[in-house]
Amino acid sequence: MFCVAIANHKGGVGKTATTANLGAELASSGRRVLLVDVDPQASLTAACGVDGDTGGNLADVIRGGLSLPAILRELRPGLELAPAALDLAAAELGIASRPGREMLLRRSLAAVAARYDVALLDCPPGLGLLTVGALVAAQAVLIPTQPQGADLRALRLFLGTVDGIRAQLNPGLAILGILPTFYDRRLTHHAAAMAAMTGAGLPVLPVTIGRSVRIAEAMAAGVPLAEYDPGNPQAEAYKQLAEAITSWLESNPT
């Protein structure tokens, strides 16, 4: 199983929408996919139409009360979810003094590694223990970012964090790519930010996700955009993202 953390210091960059729609596209192409909601806000869990407060969630796994297989929910053939709930925030505080806390998620995922081809880890904003644990568990990180000044500053900080995780905890962590989100080619500052990223030699993916109210509507309805509005241009963009990720995975086997 290849684990991809979808992460960024900054919130509001489309991490959860990327996780949900990328996972659905990868599953529709025949891969066995696990979505892991590592965010106490549980936005991914809600976007999948799941109630994380019943039946166990990742907080129970982090605390040691349940194994990861015990909390998994099947969303559709080839696609399952490890849900979250608000008590994941308390669980994060509870492991602060536990030895080996950065390895907890990695060890939990090892119990289901044979069941899946890919695991996508939806991380919270910031750099708490949950995000660190996801970056330690992952073989690669996908970094969604809006193409504008404040987001590029956050991106630089996050790339420094990735370097630190590599140096201290996970030397094999690769950057799968930077995904521009909420992109509008008509905006001058978006074009300038794209030029700045590519000019700096950053690994920007050849796919952009544009702004569409349909993405939020699909998440509120608990279904992927490709199912909610198949003709939406961003549904095609997520399909292209899945193809780009598949190509990367095939070129970088575990």
mmCIF file of C-alpha atoms in Angstrom:
data_model
loop_
_atom_site.group_PDB
_atom_site.id
_atom_site.type_symbol
_atom_site.label_atom_id
_atom_site.label_comp_id
_atom_site.label_asym_id
_atom_site.label_seq_id
_atom_site.Cartn_x
_atom_site.Cartn_y
_atom_site.Cartn_z
ATOM 1 C CA MET A 1 0.000 0.000 0.000
ATOM 2 C CA PHE A 2 1.341 3.401 -1.020
ATOM 3 C CA CYS A 3 0.413 6.155 1.446
ATOM 4 C CA VAL A 4 -0.031 9.738 0.250
ATOM 5 C CA ALA A 5 -0.482 12.561 2.754
ATOM 6 C CA ILE A 6 -2.518 15.467 1.385
ATOM 7 C CA ALA A 7 -1.209 18.316 3.461
ATOM 8 C CA ASN A 8 -0.358 21.998 3.794
ATOM 9 C CA HIS A 9 0.167 24.337 6.755
ATOM 10 C CA LYS A 10 -2.600 26.593 5.435
ATOM 11 C CA GLY A 11 -6.302 25.847 5.616
ATOM 12 C CA GLY A 12 -8.805 26.546 2.879
ATOM 13 C CA VAL A 13 -6.685 25.192 0.046
ATOM 14 C CA GLY A 14 -8.915 22.259 -0.919
ATOM 15 C CA LYS A 15 -7.201 19.370 0.860
ATOM 16 C CA THR A 16 -10.437 17.593 1.731
ATOM 17 C CA ALA A 17 -12.084 18.066 -1.671
ATOM 18 C CA THR A 18 -8.888 16.801 -3.287
ATOM 19 C CA THR A 19 -8.794 13.718 -1.052
ATOM 20 C CA ALA A 20 -12.448 12.823 -1.589
ATOM 21 C CA ASN A 21 -12.503 13.291 -5.347
ATOM 22 C CA LEU A 22 -9.059 11.848 -6.013
ATOM 23 C CA GLY A 23 -9.945 8.771 -3.974
ATOM 24 C CA ALA A 24 -13.187 8.256 -5.882
ATOM 25 C CA GLU A 25 -11.404 8.604 -9.232
ATOM 26 C CA LEU A 26 -8.636 6.175 -8.275
ATOM 27 C CA ALA A 27 -11.212 3.645 -7.077
ATOM 28 C CA SER A 28 -13.226 3.977 -10.288
ATOM 29 C CA SER A 29 -10.082 3.098 -12.245
ATOM 30 C CA GLY A 30 -9.790 -0.201 -10.357
ATOM 31 C CA ARG A 31 -7.452 0.621 -7.494
ATOM 32 C CA ARG A 32 -8.247 -0.388 -3.915
ATOM 33 C CA VAL A 33 -8.284 2.903 -2.024
ATOM 34 C CA LEU A 34 -8.399 3.812 1.661
ATOM 35 C CA LEU A 35 -9.310 7.351 2.706
ATOM 36 C CA VAL A 36 -8.064 8.332 6.165
ATOM 37 C CA ASP A 37 -9.546 11.408 7.845
ATOM 38 C CA VAL A 38 -6.762 12.751 10.061
ATOM 39 C CA ASP A 39 -8.521 16.083 10.721
ATOM 40 C CA PRO A 40 -10.594 16.544 13.923
ATOM 41 C CA GLN A 41 -12.951 18.772 11.918
ATOM 42 C CA ALA A 42 -13.959 15.526 10.153
ATOM 43 C CA SER A 43 -14.764 17.323 6.894
ATOM 44 C CA LEU A 44 -13.747 14.314 4.795
ATOM 45 C CA THR A 45 -15.939 12.041 6.922
ATOM 46 C CA ALA A 46 -18.929 14.334 6.370
ATOM 47 C CA ALA A 47 -18.138 14.660 2.646
ATOM 48 C CA CYS A 48 -18.357 10.865 2.415
ATOM 49 C CA GLY A 49 -21.770 10.872 4.099
ATOM 50 C CA VAL A 50 -20.480 9.111 7.242
ATOM 51 C CA ASP A 51 -21.183 9.875 10.901
ATOM 52 C CA GLY A 52 -17.864 9.550 12.713
ATOM 53 C CA ASP A 53 -19.466 9.744 16.141
ATOM 54 C CA THR A 54 -20.947 6.249 15.818
ATOM 55 C CA GLY A 55 -19.160 2.984 15.138
ATOM 56 C CA GLY A 56 -15.689 4.141 16.117
ATOM 57 C CA ASN A 57 -13.283 6.588 14.491
ATOM 58 C CA LEU A 58 -9.595 7.384 14.245
ATOM 59 C CA ALA A 59 -9.576 8.820 17.776
ATOM 60 C CA ASP A 60 -10.297 5.330 19.124
ATOM 61 C CA VAL A 61 -7.362 3.974 17.129
ATOM 62 C CA ILE A 62 -4.992 6.716 18.296
ATOM 63 C CA ARG A 63 -5.968 6.084 21.922
ATOM 64 C CA GLY A 64 -5.462 2.343 21.464
ATOM 65 C CA GLY A 65 -9.054 1.300 22.122
ATOM 66 C CA LEU A 66 -9.733 -0.095 18.630
ATOM 67 C CA SER A 67 -7.660 -1.400 15.755
ATOM 68 C CA LEU A 68 -7.877 0.393 12.409
ATOM 69 C CA PRO A 69 -9.793 -2.445 10.697
ATOM 70 C CA ALA A 70 -12.540 -2.127 13.327
ATOM 71 C CA ILE A 71 -13.482 1.424 12.288
ATOM 72 C CA LEU A 72 -13.403 1.138 8.478
ATOM 73 C CA ARG A 73 -16.530 2.006 6.481
ATOM 74 C CA GLU A 74 -17.108 0.875 2.911
ATOM 75 C CA LEU A 75 -18.187 3.762 0.689
ATOM 76 C CA ARG A 76 -18.389 1.810 -2.574
ATOM 77 C CA PRO A 77 -16.524 -1.142 -4.101
ATOM 78 C CA GLY A 78 -12.806 -0.463 -3.870
ATOM 79 C CA LEU A 79 -13.171 2.602 -1.639
ATOM 80 C CA GLU A 80 -13.198 2.634 2.180
ATOM 81 C CA LEU A 81 -12.907 5.317 4.845
ATOM 82 C CA ALA A 82 -11.277 5.542 8.257
ATOM 83 C CA PRO A 83 -13.519 8.282 9.710
ATOM 84 C CA ALA A 84 -12.754 11.046 12.173
ATOM 85 C CA ALA A 85 -14.765 12.993 14.733
ATOM 86 C CA LEU A 86 -14.190 16.001 16.960
ATOM 87 C CA ASP A 87 -12.801 13.840 19.768
ATOM 88 C CA LEU A 88 -9.741 13.265 17.587
ATOM 89 C CA ALA A 89 -8.523 16.649 18.879
ATOM 90 C CA ALA A 90 -8.613 15.341 22.458
ATOM 91 C CA ALA A 91 -6.896 12.144 21.343
ATOM 92 C CA GLU A 92 -4.093 14.228 19.822
ATOM 93 C CA LEU A 93 -3.544 15.987 23.146
ATOM 94 C CA GLY A 94 -3.634 12.670 24.951
ATOM 95 C CA ILE A 95 -0.702 11.204 23.031
ATOM 96 C CA ALA A 96 1.571 14.245 23.433
ATOM 97 C CA SER A 97 3.703 12.539 26.083
ATOM 98 C CA ARG A 98 3.504 9.018 24.685
ATOM 99 C CA PRO A 99 6.829 7.561 23.454
ATOM 100 C CA GLY A 100 6.833 6.941 19.711
ATOM 101 C CA ARG A 101 3.757 9.112 19.201
ATOM 102 C CA GLU A 102 4.869 10.095 15.684
ATOM 103 C CA MET A 103 4.731 6.431 14.639
ATOM 104 C CA LEU A 104 1.209 5.611 15.869
ATOM 105 C CA LEU A 105 -0.580 6.168 12.559
ATOM 106 C CA ARG A 106 2.136 4.412 10.591
ATOM 107 C CA ARG A 107 1.840 1.319 12.777
ATOM 108 C CA SER A 108 -1.972 1.368 12.554
ATOM 109 C CA LEU A 109 -1.897 1.569 8.755
ATOM 110 C CA ALA A 110 0.481 -1.383 8.596
ATOM 111 C CA ALA A 111 -2.377 -3.573 9.852
ATOM 112 C CA VAL A 112 -4.361 -2.979 6.639
ATOM 113 C CA ALA A 113 -1.538 -2.523 4.129
ATOM 114 C CA ALA A 114 -2.337 -5.727 2.246
ATOM 115 C CA ARG A 115 -5.949 -4.672 1.642
ATOM 116 C CA TYR A 116 -5.272 -1.538 -0.417
ATOM 117 C CA ASP A 117 -3.193 -0.179 -3.253
ATOM 118 C CA VAL A 118 -3.305 3.437 -2.079
ATOM 119 C CA ALA A 119 -4.133 5.273 1.154
ATOM 120 C CA LEU A 120 -4.909 9.001 1.015
ATOM 121 C CA LEU A 121 -4.436 10.825 4.341
ATOM 122 C CA ASP A 122 -6.417 14.061 4.662
ATOM 123 C CA CYS A 123 -4.400 16.198 7.084
ATOM 124 C CA PRO A 124 -5.509 19.129 9.254
ATOM 125 C CA PRO A 125 -3.968 22.570 8.698
ATOM 126 C CA GLY A 126 -1.030 23.439 10.900
ATOM 127 C CA LEU A 127 1.689 21.163 12.204
ATOM 128 C CA GLY A 128 0.318 19.273 15.175
ATOM 129 C CA LEU A 129 1.020 15.659 16.054
ATOM 130 C CA LEU A 130 -1.674 14.413 13.663
ATOM 131 C CA THR A 131 -0.066 16.066 10.642
ATOM 132 C CA VAL A 132 3.397 14.936 11.717
ATOM 133 C CA GLY A 133 2.081 11.389 12.160
ATOM 134 C CA ALA A 134 0.575 11.430 8.674
ATOM 135 C CA LEU A 135 3.820 12.682 7.123
ATOM 136 C CA VAL A 136 5.744 9.954 8.955
ATOM 137 C CA ALA A 137 3.271 7.323 7.735
ATOM 138 C CA ALA A 138 3.347 8.488 4.111
ATOM 139 C CA GLN A 139 5.680 7.635 1.277
ATOM 140 C CA ALA A 140 4.747 10.862 -0.511
ATOM 141 C CA VAL A 141 2.977 14.164 0.097
ATOM 142 C CA LEU A 142 0.598 15.970 -2.256
ATOM 143 C CA ILE A 143 0.411 19.706 -1.516
ATOM 144 C CA PRO A 144 -2.698 21.620 -2.619
ATOM 145 C CA THR A 145 -2.241 25.401 -2.630
ATOM 146 C CA GLN A 146 -4.049 28.440 -3.895
ATOM 147 C CA PRO A 147 -1.889 30.410 -6.354
ATOM 148 C CA GLN A 148 -1.592 33.688 -4.460
ATOM 149 C CA GLY A 149 0.906 35.494 -2.270
ATOM 150 C CA ALA A 150 -0.120 34.438 1.243
ATOM 151 C CA ASP A 151 -0.458 30.824 0.138
ATOM 152 C CA LEU A 152 2.985 30.814 -1.464
ATOM 153 C CA ARG A 153 4.519 32.001 1.801
ATOM 154 C CA ALA A 154 2.751 29.148 3.594
ATOM 155 C CA LEU A 155 3.939 26.766 0.870
ATOM 156 C CA ARG A 156 7.562 27.735 1.468
ATOM 157 C CA LEU A 157 7.128 27.085 5.185
ATOM 158 C CA PHE A 158 5.529 23.725 4.527
ATOM 159 C CA LEU A 159 8.306 22.643 2.167
ATOM 160 C CA GLY A 160 10.718 23.428 4.995
ATOM 161 C CA THR A 161 8.617 21.227 7.270
ATOM 162 C CA VAL A 162 8.832 18.371 4.775
ATOM 163 C CA ASP A 163 12.621 18.752 4.776
ATOM 164 C CA GLY A 164 12.594 18.563 8.574
ATOM 165 C CA ILE A 165 10.436 15.428 8.596
ATOM 166 C CA ARG A 166 12.825 13.827 6.106
ATOM 167 C CA ALA A 167 15.848 14.716 8.205
ATOM 168 C CA GLN A 168 14.455 13.494 11.519
ATOM 169 C CA LEU A 169 11.635 10.988 11.041
ATOM 170 C CA ASN A 170 10.946 9.810 7.481
ATOM 171 C CA PRO A 171 13.919 9.986 5.107
ATOM 172 C CA GLY A 172 11.946 8.367 2.272
ATOM 173 C CA LEU A 173 9.187 11.016 2.145
ATOM 174 C CA ALA A 174 8.831 12.266 -1.429
ATOM 175 C CA ILE A 175 6.974 15.280 -2.752
ATOM 176 C CA LEU A 176 4.449 13.907 -5.193
ATOM 177 C CA GLY A 177 3.665 17.397 -6.413
ATOM 178 C CA ILE A 178 2.090 20.791 -5.776
ATOM 179 C CA LEU A 179 -1.539 21.065 -6.879
ATOM 180 C CA PRO A 180 -2.831 24.574 -7.697
ATOM 181 C CA THR A 181 -6.432 24.872 -6.465
ATOM 182 C CA PHE A 182 -9.145 27.507 -6.883
ATOM 183 C CA TYR A 183 -7.195 28.499 -9.988
ATOM 184 C CA ASP A 184 -8.582 31.140 -12.360
ATOM 185 C CA ARG A 185 -6.466 31.766 -15.442
ATOM 186 C CA ARG A 186 -8.136 35.177 -15.876
ATOM 187 C CA LEU A 187 -6.565 36.519 -12.671
ATOM 188 C CA THR A 188 -3.198 38.216 -13.081
ATOM 189 C CA HIS A 189 -2.029 37.367 -9.574
ATOM 190 C CA HIS A 190 -2.828 33.674 -10.159
ATOM 191 C CA ALA A 191 -0.738 33.675 -13.319
ATOM 192 C CA ALA A 192 2.086 35.446 -11.471
ATOM 193 C CA ALA A 193 2.011 32.895 -8.655
ATOM 194 C CA MET A 194 2.086 30.002 -11.129
ATOM 195 C CA ALA A 195 5.075 31.582 -12.876
ATOM 196 C CA ALA A 196 6.819 32.086 -9.539
ATOM 197 C CA MET A 197 6.371 28.426 -8.558
ATOM 198 C CA THR A 198 7.536 27.014 -11.873
ATOM 199 C CA GLY A 199 10.358 29.576 -12.086
ATOM 200 C CA ALA A 200 11.607 28.427 -8.670
ATOM 201 C CA GLY A 201 11.734 24.852 -9.943
ATOM 202 C CA LEU A 202 8.987 23.605 -7.635
ATOM 203 C CA PRO A 203 7.284 20.336 -8.637
ATOM 204 C CA VAL A 204 3.976 21.837 -9.794
ATOM 205 C CA LEU A 205 1.637 19.208 -11.215
ATOM 206 C CA PRO A 206 0.387 19.631 -14.815
ATOM 207 C CA VAL A 207 -3.194 19.841 -13.488
ATOM 208 C CA THR A 208 -5.103 22.708 -11.884
ATOM 209 C CA ILE A 209 -8.381 22.592 -9.982
ATOM 210 C CA GLY A 210 -10.600 25.600 -10.636
ATOM 211 C CA ARG A 211 -13.169 27.257 -8.413
ATOM 212 C CA SER A 212 -16.691 25.823 -8.606
ATOM 213 C CA VAL A 213 -19.615 25.960 -6.207
ATOM 214 C CA ARG A 214 -20.495 22.461 -7.419
ATOM 215 C CA ILE A 215 -17.505 21.037 -5.550
ATOM 216 C CA ALA A 216 -18.867 22.292 -2.222
ATOM 217 C CA GLU A 217 -22.366 21.155 -3.152
ATOM 218 C CA ALA A 218 -21.120 17.648 -3.959
ATOM 219 C CA MET A 219 -19.280 17.461 -0.631
ATOM 220 C CA ALA A 220 -22.405 18.588 1.223
ATOM 221 C CA ALA A 221 -24.365 15.878 -0.605
ATOM 222 C CA GLY A 222 -21.783 13.256 0.392
ATOM 223 C CA VAL A 223 -20.879 12.214 -3.158
ATOM 224 C CA PRO A 224 -17.920 12.768 -5.517
ATOM 225 C CA LEU A 225 -18.194 15.638 -7.986
ATOM 226 C CA ALA A 226 -18.076 13.187 -10.917
ATOM 227 C CA GLU A 227 -21.301 11.658 -9.637
ATOM 228 C CA TYR A 228 -22.982 14.890 -8.556
ATOM 229 C CA ASP A 229 -22.258 16.884 -11.724
ATOM 230 C CA PRO A 230 -20.495 14.685 -14.313
ATOM 231 C CA GLY A 231 -20.257 17.454 -16.910
ATOM 232 C CA ASN A 232 -18.572 19.933 -14.593
ATOM 233 C CA PRO A 233 -15.102 20.980 -15.840
ATOM 234 C CA GLN A 234 -13.642 20.335 -12.382
ATOM 235 C CA ALA A 235 -14.867 16.747 -12.491
ATOM 236 C CA GLU A 236 -12.662 16.339 -15.554
ATOM 237 C CA ALA A 237 -9.824 18.101 -13.705
ATOM 238 C CA TYR A 238 -10.032 15.572 -10.856
ATOM 239 C CA LYS A 239 -9.963 12.774 -13.413
ATOM 240 C CA GLN A 240 -6.804 14.280 -14.916
ATOM 241 C CA LEU A 241 -5.329 14.552 -11.418
ATOM 242 C CA ALA A 242 -6.006 10.846 -10.819
ATOM 243 C CA GLU A 243 -4.274 10.024 -14.105
ATOM 244 C CA ALA A 244 -1.260 12.154 -13.149
ATOM 245 C CA ILE A 245 -1.081 10.511 -9.711
ATOM 246 C CA THR A 246 -1.410 7.044 -11.249
ATOM 247 C CA SER A 247 1.456 7.817 -13.618
ATOM 248 C CA TRP A 248 3.580 9.034 -10.688
ATOM 249 C CA LEU A 249 2.800 5.933 -8.628
ATOM 250 C CA GLU A 250 3.697 3.629 -11.496
ATOM 251 C CA SER A 251 7.014 5.439 -11.881
ATOM 252 C CA ASN A 252 7.701 5.346 -8.143
ATOM 253 C CA PRO A 253 6.711 1.907 -6.828
ATOM 254 C CA THR A 254 6.790 1.244 -3.098
#
